C-alpha cells in the first residue's frame, strides 16, 4: 500500500514535475486508504465523512514539501473544522487529528482541552504533536509541554495543533500493508474521542 516510492517523490525538483509525481504516485495510495477510512470514520463517529486530497493549486513557484489527504464531515472543504489527516513528506508518513488554518471555534476548543488536559494526555507517549502543518518538525507527546502547546494554539493568531503518530519511511520496508492498516485504525480510534470532544464544542 505504501512503499518508499511515495517518499521519493519529494526528491523530484520543480513544482510541475513534483506535482506530476505526487499525482502519479502518492494520490493513488491516498485513494486506496480513503476507500477504507471513510467507512471506518462513518462507523466510529456515526456521521458522513468525505475524503479531500490536497491539490496545492495556490502554489506557483515552490514545490510542496508535504502533501496530504484529509477526512472531514464537510463535503466542500475540511480546514474549517477539526479533521483527520494522512500527511506524507520525504522522511515520514503521519496520521493526524488536525486543527489548522483557524477552524471555527478554535479558541473554545483549545480552552476545553486546556481545562481538561486528561482528554489528551491519556494518548500514548510515543504519539506526536505538530504546531505547524506546513513544517515537518514535530515532537513526541512525552517531550511536549501540552498545556503550553494548547495555549499557543489558542492565543497565537496563526497557531495550529496536530496530534497523532509518525511512521518513518523505514517502517514501510519492514512491515506489511496489513500491519500498517491495523496501525492506522488503532491510531485513529485513539484520536476519535478527542475529535468528538472538539466537534461537540463546534456544534453546540
C-alpha positions as CSV (number, residue, x, y, z in Angstrom):
1,X,0.0,0.0,0.0
2,X,2.8,2.5,1.0
3,X,6.2,2.0,-0.5
4,X,9.4,4.0,-0.5
5,X,8.4,5.4,-3.9
6,X,5.9,7.5,-2.1
7,X,8.7,9.3,-0.2
8,X,10.9,9.6,-3.2
9,X,8.6,12.0,-5.0
10,X,9.9,14.7,-2.7
11,X,13.3,14.4,-4.2
12,X,11.8,15.4,-7.6
13,X,12.8,19.0,-8.4
14,X,10.5,21.6,-9.8
15,X,6.8,22.4,-9.0
16,X,5.2,20.9,-12.1
17,X,7.5,17.9,-12.0
18,X,6.9,17.1,-8.3
19,X,3.1,17.7,-8.6
20,X,3.1,15.2,-11.5
21,X,4.9,12.7,-9.3
22,X,2.5,13.3,-6.4
23,X,-0.5,12.8,-8.7
24,X,1.0,9.6,-10.2
25,X,2.5,8.0,-7.1
26,X,1.1,9.4,-3.8
27,X,-2.5,10.3,-4.6
28,X,-3.4,6.7,-5.8
29,X,-2.3,5.5,-2.3
30,X,-4.4,8.1,-0.7
31,X,-7.4,6.9,-2.7
32,X,-6.8,3.3,-1.5
33,X,-6.5,4.4,2.1
34,X,-9.5,6.7,1.7
35,X,-11.7,3.9,0.4
36,X,-11.1,2.1,3.7
37,X,-11.0,5.1,6.1
38,X,-14.2,6.9,5.0
39,X,-16.4,4.0,6.1
40,X,-14.3,3.5,9.2
41,X,-14.8,7.1,10.3
42,X,-18.5,6.9,9.5
43,X,-18.9,3.7,11.5
44,X,-17.0,5.0,14.5
45,X,-18.4,8.6,14.5
46,X,-21.9,7.9,13.2
47,X,-21.6,10.8,10.7
48,X,-21.0,11.0,7.0
49,X,-17.4,11.7,6.0
50,X,-15.6,12.8,2.9
51,X,-12.0,12.5,1.7
52,X,-10.2,15.6,0.4
53,X,-6.9,15.2,-1.4
54,X,-4.6,18.3,-1.3
55,X,-4.2,19.8,-4.7
56,X,-1.8,22.6,-3.9
57,X,-3.4,24.8,-6.5
58,X,-2.2,28.0,-4.9
59,X,1.4,27.1,-5.4
60,X,3.0,29.0,-8.4
61,X,6.7,28.6,-7.7
62,X,7.9,26.2,-4.9
63,X,7.1,22.5,-4.9
64,X,5.3,21.2,-1.8
65,X,7.4,19.6,0.9
66,X,4.3,17.9,2.3
67,X,1.1,16.5,0.8
68,X,-1.9,15.1,2.5
69,X,-5.4,13.6,2.4
70,X,-7.9,14.9,4.9
71,X,-11.2,13.4,6.2
72,X,-14.0,15.6,7.4
73,X,-17.7,15.9,7.7
74,X,-17.7,18.7,5.2
75,X,-18.2,17.8,1.5
76,X,-16.7,21.1,0.2
77,X,-13.7,21.5,2.5
78,X,-12.0,20.5,5.6
79,X,-10.0,23.2,7.2
80,X,-13.0,25.0,8.7
81,X,-13.3,22.3,11.3
82,X,-11.3,19.5,13.1
83,X,-10.4,16.8,10.7
84,X,-8.3,13.6,10.3
85,X,-5.3,13.7,8.0
86,X,-2.7,11.4,6.4
87,X,0.3,13.5,5.6
88,X,3.5,12.5,3.7
89,X,6.9,14.2,3.3
90,X,10.3,12.9,2.3
91,X,11.0,11.5,5.8
92,X,7.8,10.1,7.2
93,X,4.0,9.5,6.9
94,X,1.9,11.0,9.7
95,X,-1.6,10.2,10.9
96,X,-3.0,13.4,12.4
97,X,-6.0,14.9,14.1
98,X,-5.7,18.4,12.8
99,X,-6.8,21.8,13.9
100,X,-5.3,24.1,11.2
101,X,-5.9,27.4,9.4
102,X,-8.1,28.9,12.2
103,X,-11.0,26.5,12.3
104,X,-14.4,27.7,13.6
105,X,-14.5,27.8,17.4
106,X,-10.8,27.0,17.8
107,X,-10.4,29.2,20.9
108,X,-13.3,27.4,22.6
109,X,-11.9,24.0,21.6
110,X,-8.4,24.9,22.9
111,X,-9.9,26.1,26.1
112,X,-11.8,22.9,26.7
113,X,-8.5,20.9,26.3
114,X,-6.6,23.3,28.5
115,X,-9.2,23.0,31.2
116,X,-9.4,19.2,30.7
117,X,-5.9,18.1,29.8
118,X,-6.7,14.5,30.7
119,X,-8.7,14.2,27.4
120,X,-5.3,14.4,25.6
121,X,-2.6,13.3,28.0
122,X,-4.1,9.8,28.0
123,X,-2.8,9.4,24.4
124,X,0.3,7.1,24.2
125,X,3.6,8.9,24.9
126,X,5.0,7.7,21.6
127,X,2.4,9.8,19.7
128,X,3.5,13.1,18.2
129,X,2.5,16.8,18.2
130,X,2.9,19.3,15.4
131,X,2.2,23.0,15.8
132,X,2.5,23.9,12.0
133,X,1.1,21.7,9.3
134,X,3.3,23.2,6.7
135,X,6.5,22.1,8.5
136,X,7.9,18.7,9.1
137,X,9.1,19.4,12.6
138,X,7.2,17.6,15.4
139,X,7.9,16.2,18.8
140,X,6.8,13.2,20.9
141,X,4.0,13.8,23.4
142,X,6.4,12.6,26.1
143,X,8.6,15.6,25.4
144,X,5.8,18.1,24.9
145,X,4.5,20.7,27.4
146,X,0.9,20.0,26.3
147,X,-0.6,23.0,28.2
148,X,1.8,25.4,26.6
149,X,1.2,23.9,23.1
150,X,-2.5,24.3,23.6
151,X,-2.2,27.8,24.9
152,X,-0.1,28.7,21.8
153,X,-2.8,27.3,19.6
154,X,-5.4,29.3,21.4
155,X,-3.6,32.6,21.7
156,X,-1.4,32.9,18.6
157,X,-3.3,34.2,15.6
158,X,-2.0,31.5,13.2
159,X,-1.5,28.9,15.9
160,X,-2.2,25.3,14.9
161,X,-2.4,22.0,16.7
162,X,-2.0,18.5,15.3
163,X,-1.8,15.3,17.3
164,X,-1.2,11.8,16.0
165,X,1.6,9.4,15.2
166,X,4.5,9.4,12.8
167,X,5.8,6.5,10.8
168,X,9.3,6.9,9.4
169,X,9.8,5.9,5.8
170,X,11.9,2.9,7.0
171,X,8.8,1.5,8.7
172,X,7.4,0.6,5.4
173,X,10.2,-1.6,4.3
174,X,9.8,-3.7,7.5
175,X,6.1,-4.0,7.8
176,X,3.3,-5.3,5.5
177,X,0.4,-3.3,4.2
178,X,-1.9,-5.3,6.6
179,X,0.3,-4.4,9.6
180,X,0.2,-0.7,8.6
181,X,-3.5,-0.7,8.1
182,X,-4.0,-2.2,11.5
183,X,-1.9,0.6,13.0
184,X,-3.9,3.2,11.0
185,X,-7.1,2.0,12.5
186,X,-5.6,1.8,16.0
187,X,-4.2,5.4,15.9
188,X,-7.4,7.0,14.6
189,X,-9.5,5.1,17.1
190,X,-7.5,6.6,19.9
191,X,-7.9,10.1,18.3
192,X,-11.6,9.9,17.7
193,X,-12.6,10.8,21.4
194,X,-10.5,14.0,21.1
195,X,-12.2,14.7,17.8
196,X,-15.7,14.1,19.2
197,X,-14.9,16.4,22.1
198,X,-13.8,19.2,19.8
199,X,-16.8,18.7,17.5
200,X,-19.2,18.9,20.4
201,X,-17.8,22.4,21.1
202,X,-18.1,23.5,17.5
203,X,-21.6,22.2,17.0
204,X,-23.1,23.3,20.3
